C-alpha positions as semicolon CSV with decimal commas, in nm:
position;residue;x (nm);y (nm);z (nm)
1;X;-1,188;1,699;-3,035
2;X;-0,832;1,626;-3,023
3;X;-0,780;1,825;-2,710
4;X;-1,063;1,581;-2,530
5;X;-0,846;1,253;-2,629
6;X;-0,505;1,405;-2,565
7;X;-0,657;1,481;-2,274
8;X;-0,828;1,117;-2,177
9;X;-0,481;1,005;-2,296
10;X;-0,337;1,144;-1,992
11;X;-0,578;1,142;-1,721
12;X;-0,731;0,763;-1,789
13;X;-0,378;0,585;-1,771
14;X;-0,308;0,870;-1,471
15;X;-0,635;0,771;-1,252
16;X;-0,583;0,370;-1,293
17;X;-0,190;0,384;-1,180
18;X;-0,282;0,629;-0,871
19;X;-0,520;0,293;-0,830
20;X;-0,293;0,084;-0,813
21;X;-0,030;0,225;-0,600
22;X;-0,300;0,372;-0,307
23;X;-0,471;0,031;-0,252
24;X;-0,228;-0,190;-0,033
25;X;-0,443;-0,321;0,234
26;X;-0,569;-0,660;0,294
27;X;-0,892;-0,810;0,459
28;X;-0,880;-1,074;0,615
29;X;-1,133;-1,311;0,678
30;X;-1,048;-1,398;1,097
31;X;-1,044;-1,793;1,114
32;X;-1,009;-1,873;0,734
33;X;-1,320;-2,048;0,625
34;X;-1,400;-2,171;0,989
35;X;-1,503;-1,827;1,047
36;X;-1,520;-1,618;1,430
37;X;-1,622;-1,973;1,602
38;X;-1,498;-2,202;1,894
39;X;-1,213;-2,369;1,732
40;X;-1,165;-2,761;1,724
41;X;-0,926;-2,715;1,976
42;X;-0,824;-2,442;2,199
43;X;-0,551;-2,174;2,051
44;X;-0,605;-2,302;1,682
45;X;-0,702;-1,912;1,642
46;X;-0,434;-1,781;1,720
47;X;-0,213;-2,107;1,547
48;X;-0,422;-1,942;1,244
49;X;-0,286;-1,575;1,327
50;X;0,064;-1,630;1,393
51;X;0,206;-1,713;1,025
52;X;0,046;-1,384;0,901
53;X;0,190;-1,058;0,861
54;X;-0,053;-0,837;0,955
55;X;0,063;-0,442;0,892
56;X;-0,108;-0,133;0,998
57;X;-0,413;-0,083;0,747
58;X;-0,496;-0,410;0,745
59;X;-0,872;-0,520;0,808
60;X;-0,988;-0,803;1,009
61;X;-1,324;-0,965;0,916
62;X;-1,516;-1,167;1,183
63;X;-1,801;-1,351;1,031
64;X;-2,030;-1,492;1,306
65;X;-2,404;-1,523;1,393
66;X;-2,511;-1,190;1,523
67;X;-2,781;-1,331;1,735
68;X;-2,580;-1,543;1,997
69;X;-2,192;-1,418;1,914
70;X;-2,006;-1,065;1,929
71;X;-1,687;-0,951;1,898
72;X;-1,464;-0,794;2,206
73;X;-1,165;-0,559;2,170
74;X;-1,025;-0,586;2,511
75;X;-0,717;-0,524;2,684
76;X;-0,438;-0,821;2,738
77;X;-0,533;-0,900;3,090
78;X;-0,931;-0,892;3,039
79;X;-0,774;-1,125;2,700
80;X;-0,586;-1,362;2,951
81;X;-0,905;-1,390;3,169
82;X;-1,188;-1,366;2,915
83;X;-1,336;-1,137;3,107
84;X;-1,607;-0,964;2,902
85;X;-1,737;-0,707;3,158
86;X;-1,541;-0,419;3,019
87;X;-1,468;-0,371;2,632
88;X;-1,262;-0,134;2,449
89;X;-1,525;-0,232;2,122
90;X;-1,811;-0,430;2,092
91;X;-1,929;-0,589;1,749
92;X;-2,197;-0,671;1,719
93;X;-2,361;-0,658;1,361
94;X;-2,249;-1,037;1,216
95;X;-1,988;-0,918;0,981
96;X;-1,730;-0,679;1,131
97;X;-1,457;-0,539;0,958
98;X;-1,209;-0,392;1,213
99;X;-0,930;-0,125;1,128
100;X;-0,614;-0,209;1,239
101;X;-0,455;0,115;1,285
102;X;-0,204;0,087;1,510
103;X;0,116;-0,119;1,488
104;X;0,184;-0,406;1,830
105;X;-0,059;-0,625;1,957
106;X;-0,442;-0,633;1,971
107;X;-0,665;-0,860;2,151
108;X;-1,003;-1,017;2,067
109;X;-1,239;-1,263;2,237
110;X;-1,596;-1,328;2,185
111;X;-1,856;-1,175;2,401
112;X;-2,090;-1,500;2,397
113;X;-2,060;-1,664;2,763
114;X;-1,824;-1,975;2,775
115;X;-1,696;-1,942;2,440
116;X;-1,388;-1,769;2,536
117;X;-1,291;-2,018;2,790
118;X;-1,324;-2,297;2,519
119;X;-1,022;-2,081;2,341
120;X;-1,290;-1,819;2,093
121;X;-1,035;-1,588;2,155
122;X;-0,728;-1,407;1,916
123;X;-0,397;-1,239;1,970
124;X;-0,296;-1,049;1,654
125;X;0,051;-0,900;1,628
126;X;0,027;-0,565;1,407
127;X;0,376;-0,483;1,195
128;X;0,458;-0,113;1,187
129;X;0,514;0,075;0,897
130;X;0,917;0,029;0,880
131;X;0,894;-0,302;1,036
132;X;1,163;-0,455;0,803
133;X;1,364;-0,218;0,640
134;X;1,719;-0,178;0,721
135;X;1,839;0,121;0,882
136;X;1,974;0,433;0,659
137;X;2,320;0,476;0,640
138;X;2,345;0,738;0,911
139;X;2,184;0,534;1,141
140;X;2,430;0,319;1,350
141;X;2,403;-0,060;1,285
142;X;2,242;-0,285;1,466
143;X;2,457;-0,612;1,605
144;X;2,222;-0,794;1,315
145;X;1,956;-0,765;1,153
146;X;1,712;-1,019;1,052
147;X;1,477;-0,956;0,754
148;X;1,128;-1,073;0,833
149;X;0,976;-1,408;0,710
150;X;0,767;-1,379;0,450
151;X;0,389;-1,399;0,548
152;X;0,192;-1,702;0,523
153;X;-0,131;-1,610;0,354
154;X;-0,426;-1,842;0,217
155;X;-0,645;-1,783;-0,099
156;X;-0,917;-1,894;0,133
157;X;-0,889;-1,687;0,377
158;X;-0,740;-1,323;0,243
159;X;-0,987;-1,120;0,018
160;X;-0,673;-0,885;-0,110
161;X;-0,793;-0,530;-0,218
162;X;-0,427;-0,594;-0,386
163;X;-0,640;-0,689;-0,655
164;X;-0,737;-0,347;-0,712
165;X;-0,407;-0,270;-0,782
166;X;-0,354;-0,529;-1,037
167;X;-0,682;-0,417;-1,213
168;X;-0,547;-0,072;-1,252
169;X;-0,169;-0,137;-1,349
170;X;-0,358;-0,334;-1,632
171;X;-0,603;-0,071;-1,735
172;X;-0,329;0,159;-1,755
173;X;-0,116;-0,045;-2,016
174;X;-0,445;-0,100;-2,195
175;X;-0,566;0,248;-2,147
176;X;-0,251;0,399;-2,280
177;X;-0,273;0,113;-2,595
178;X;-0,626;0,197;-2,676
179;X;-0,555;0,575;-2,638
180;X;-0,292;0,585;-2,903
């Protein structure tokens, strides 16, 4: 029997750290608690986006009403024009949670007629991986280098998975307590 709790001892506090340290992305709900909508006025989607720091990983969520709304991937011209003819994606289910998997920008606007026109559209700037670290030493040096603002993010509006990681940092210092 001691084997089986030496055991637990290890793998327990083991399992909760790997936890914590493999669950860095964020969702985040598009619009805050206004939601995938028509804003009040237009661009106040993308005055929403722009003080975020959105990094590869990251999920969008766009809450709307499946029944009249959907949500467009399209390219930056079809974005400029709201034209809805020709997708990349098409949401369509309500509650879409959308991978962003690739660092630069993405474009969104809503396939319901008029509603992009009315500014129910969203430019989101994806951070790469590096995207503010400073060069290694062998590297030459850049003329100067700027460290990134720090990201603007709302409780209201960011469901962190972070939390995740928080749970299991804790259950490994209590795991590792109870265990000894």
């Amino acid at each position: 029997m001691a084997s089986l709790k030496t055991l637990a001892h290890i793998v327990f506090p083991l399992l909760f750290l790997l936890i914590a340290i493999c669950d860095a992305s964020n969702n985040v709900v598009v619009g805050g608690h206004n939601g995938w909508k028509v804003p009040s006025a237009p661009g106040d989607l993308n005055k929403w986006a722009e003080p975020r720091r959105f990094q590869v990983g990251d999920y969008l969520i766009f809450n709307y009403d499946k029944n009249v709304d959907s949500v467009l991937v399209v390219t930056q011209e079809d974005y400029n024009n709201c034209n809805t003819t020709n997708p990349i994606t098409k949401y369509t289910d309500g509650s879409s949670k959308v991978l962003l998997d690739t660092d630069g920008s993405h474009f969104y606007i809503s396939g319901a007629n008029g509603q992009c026109p009315k500014g129910q559209k969203l430019h989101v700037v994806v951070l790469s991986d590096d995207h503010g670290k400073k060069p290694d030493a062998s590297a030459p040096e850049p003329a100067a280098w700027v460290a990134p603002m720090p990201g603007k993010s709302g409780a209201a509006d960011v469901k962190s998975t972070r939390f995740m990681g928080v749970f299991g940092v804790f259950a490994f210092v209590v795991t590792s307590l109870v265990l000894v």
